[in-house]
Amino acid sequence: QKEVEQNSGPLSVPEGAIASLNCTYSDRGSQSFFWYRQYSGKSPELIMFIYSNGDKEDGRFTAQLNKASQYVSLLIRDSQPSDSATYLCAVNAFFGNEKLTFGTGTRLTIIP
Amino acid sequence: DGGITQSPKYLFRKEGQNVTLSCEQNLNHDAMYWYRQDPGQGLRLIYYSQIVNDFQKGDIAEGYSVSREKKESFPLTVTSAQKNPTAFYLCASSKGLEDGYEQYFGPGTRLTVT
């Protein structure tokens, strides 16, 4: 079983709709969760991080964490064509260990 | 401007040659990391360093070496022992244990070995 799993996609969403990206992780002791956006040919860019159960909002982005079910999701409201990218989920195992484990990413396409 | 720089952006080498990739940061971050990304795959950790003069192997360290003589610099050497060196190499840094685990990436170096 992979440590961090994401649906590879592609996920196609109409412009203006909500894009929902999901990530599950296997280590129940995981503490910190990150979402990165990666445009084709570019390096990953951090867009959200969440440490506590519940929702965290930043502009059009909302990260949701459910530690009991071991999943973290990213919602993108009012999707724009510029949101078309691959979204990587990353998980930090426990405090005191700075290593992140990355999923393989979900490719998101926003259809104008 | 604070940030992470990697050079060069593209690098071409012949098989059997060692090559060193540069990574410099002026964010005053304690921790630095090297990842490798292959097409359609996630990031795999090669080496990381939490303080100067100390570093640890990641998941795929074989065929690679690093040094951390200065806080700002974390060069990666891809040796001839690395069987499949062609990949996109990414350097990242983070503040460290006390201030957060968020990692920030440089622009990457695309290495092609023929």
XYZ file of C-alpha atoms in Angstrom:
226
model
C 0.000 0.000 0.000
C 1.372 3.403 -0.976
C 1.947 5.771 1.916
C 0.194 8.701 0.228
C -2.374 7.993 -2.474
C -3.994 10.300 -4.956
C -6.153 9.665 -7.991
C -3.889 10.477 -10.935
C -6.747 11.903 -12.991
C -7.082 13.696 -15.240
C -9.884 15.468 -13.416
C -11.841 17.795 -15.686
C -13.904 20.586 -14.141
C -15.868 23.381 -15.897
C -14.691 26.929 -15.339
C -16.433 28.482 -12.340
C -17.235 25.134 -10.696
C -15.692 23.614 -7.549
C -12.739 21.269 -8.052
C -12.334 18.628 -5.359
C -9.010 16.828 -4.942
C -8.531 13.975 -2.509
C -5.598 12.334 -0.796
C -5.419 9.391 1.610
C -2.476 8.422 3.779
C -1.516 5.228 5.543
C 0.428 6.407 8.606
C -2.097 7.139 11.340
C 0.544 9.144 13.223
C 0.880 11.719 10.432
C 0.737 15.274 11.739
C 1.146 17.818 8.959
C -0.412 17.934 5.514
C 0.480 20.020 2.488
C -0.897 20.774 -0.954
C 1.417 21.807 -3.761
C 0.527 22.971 -7.256
C 2.882 22.050 -10.090
C 2.544 23.474 -13.576
C 3.946 21.394 -16.410
C 7.736 21.683 -16.534
C 7.891 23.788 -13.355
C 8.693 23.113 -9.714
C 6.008 22.573 -7.042
C 4.537 25.630 -5.322
C 3.095 25.399 -1.809
C -0.528 26.544 -1.752
C -1.952 25.210 1.515
C -0.976 23.407 4.681
C -3.134 22.081 7.496
C -2.280 20.598 10.864
C -5.641 20.234 12.659
C -8.849 18.402 11.889
C -11.410 20.482 10.091
C -11.313 23.095 7.368
C -8.777 25.778 6.569
C -9.643 28.451 4.020
C -7.334 30.709 2.032
C -8.997 32.679 -0.723
C -10.519 30.269 -3.233
C -8.773 27.290 -1.637
C -10.038 25.174 1.271
C -8.089 22.303 2.787
C -10.051 19.707 4.738
C -8.467 17.218 7.129
C -10.063 14.155 8.680
C -7.472 12.267 10.714
C -9.910 9.541 11.809
C -10.547 8.603 8.180
C -6.984 9.419 7.146
C -7.797 11.710 4.285
C -7.090 15.269 3.333
C -8.784 17.142 0.518
C -8.391 20.393 -1.376
C -11.352 22.330 -2.712
C -10.880 25.025 -5.328
C -13.880 27.322 -5.680
C -14.679 29.330 -8.811
C -12.142 27.296 -10.792
C -10.130 29.210 -13.374
C -8.187 27.938 -16.404
C -5.027 29.042 -14.558
C -5.806 26.385 -11.932
C -5.046 23.681 -14.507
C -2.013 21.898 -13.069
C -0.959 18.810 -11.173
C -1.716 18.958 -7.451
C 0.589 17.085 -5.094
C -0.390 16.016 -1.608
C 2.440 15.702 0.938
C 2.403 14.327 4.456
C 4.813 14.763 7.357
C 5.015 11.685 9.546
C 5.472 13.159 13.008
C 6.809 16.169 14.779
C 10.571 16.019 14.986
C 10.874 14.472 11.548
C 11.042 16.950 8.711
C 10.696 14.464 5.876
C 7.661 14.789 3.642
C 6.160 11.906 1.699
C 4.542 12.941 -1.572
C 1.705 11.430 -3.528
C 2.050 11.068 -7.284
C -0.339 13.953 -7.920
C -3.723 14.588 -9.532
C -3.802 16.315 -12.884
C -6.568 18.928 -12.951
C -7.899 20.492 -16.135
C -10.310 23.444 -16.003
C -12.482 23.564 -19.107
C -13.374 27.109 -20.279
C 14.417 38.916 -2.974
C 14.542 35.786 -0.831
C 14.432 32.468 -2.557
C 16.049 29.262 -3.690
C 18.201 29.146 -6.782
C 19.283 26.097 -8.713
C 21.731 26.035 -11.541
C 21.901 25.227 -14.291
C 18.310 24.895 -15.507
C 19.283 22.244 -18.081
C 22.312 19.983 -17.906
C 23.569 17.427 -20.401
C 26.242 14.868 -19.606
C 27.744 11.753 -21.052
C 27.340 8.443 -19.273
C 30.166 7.762 -16.816
C 30.689 11.402 -15.822
C 29.987 12.804 -12.383
C 27.969 16.008 -12.320
C 27.247 18.485 -9.518
C 23.965 20.372 -9.227
C 23.946 23.634 -7.338
C 21.355 24.738 -4.763
C 21.557 28.025 -2.862
C 19.010 29.660 -0.539
C 18.927 33.068 1.150
C 15.849 32.368 3.287
C 17.907 31.589 6.384
C 16.312 28.147 6.444
C 17.964 25.436 8.508
C 16.842 22.405 6.522
C 17.493 21.595 2.886
C 16.408 18.689 0.683
C 17.055 17.082 -2.677
C 14.304 15.312 -4.595
C 14.126 13.561 -7.884
C 11.010 13.562 -10.088
C 10.488 11.205 -13.005
C 7.641 11.575 -15.543
C 4.290 10.636 -14.051
C 5.781 10.034 -10.632
C 5.819 11.849 -7.361
C 8.849 13.339 -5.675
C 11.368 10.942 -4.184
C 13.750 12.106 -1.470
C 17.461 11.669 -2.200
C 19.189 13.410 0.739
C 18.298 15.972 3.363
C 20.162 18.113 5.854
C 18.766 19.671 9.012
C 21.926 21.535 10.068
C 25.300 22.484 8.670
C 27.836 19.655 8.413
C 25.154 17.000 8.839
C 22.951 15.187 6.335
C 20.918 12.000 6.073
C 20.072 9.609 3.275
C 16.596 9.687 1.870
C 14.768 6.902 0.090
C 16.960 6.748 -3.034
C 20.466 7.892 -1.992
C 22.437 5.275 -3.931
C 24.612 6.877 -6.609
C 24.336 10.369 -5.118
C 26.413 12.405 -2.676
C 25.931 15.753 -0.938
C 27.735 18.208 1.311
C 26.494 20.950 3.649
C 29.444 23.161 4.485
C 27.376 26.363 4.597
C 23.815 27.008 5.715
C 22.985 28.564 2.341
C 24.325 25.810 0.100
C 23.499 22.132 -0.456
C 25.098 20.806 -3.674
C 24.189 17.395 -5.053
C 26.634 15.226 -6.995
C 25.209 12.627 -9.335
C 27.894 9.999 -9.677
C 28.502 7.493 -12.434
C 27.166 4.827 -10.068
C 23.625 6.179 -10.454
C 22.024 3.827 -12.966
C 19.251 6.075 -14.276
C 20.341 9.669 -13.664
C 18.139 11.380 -16.260
C 15.435 13.179 -14.265
C 14.148 16.503 -12.949
C 16.055 17.385 -9.761
C 14.433 19.644 -7.192
C 16.001 21.330 -4.201
C 13.859 22.523 -1.312
C 14.316 24.188 2.050
C 12.309 24.636 5.233
C 12.639 26.716 8.373
C 13.174 23.729 10.592
C 11.668 21.888 13.489
C 10.680 24.890 15.575
C 9.193 27.069 12.896
C 7.354 24.813 10.522
C 7.678 21.944 8.144
C 6.591 23.739 4.987
C 9.067 23.119 2.228
C 9.720 25.613 -0.553
C 11.198 24.544 -3.853
C 13.741 25.967 -6.230
C 13.081 26.039 -9.982
C 14.761 22.660 -10.587
C 17.500 21.282 -12.817
C 16.634 18.982 -15.681
C 19.491 16.514 -16.141
C 19.884 14.429 -19.273
C 22.566 11.744 -19.433
C 23.236 9.984 -22.724
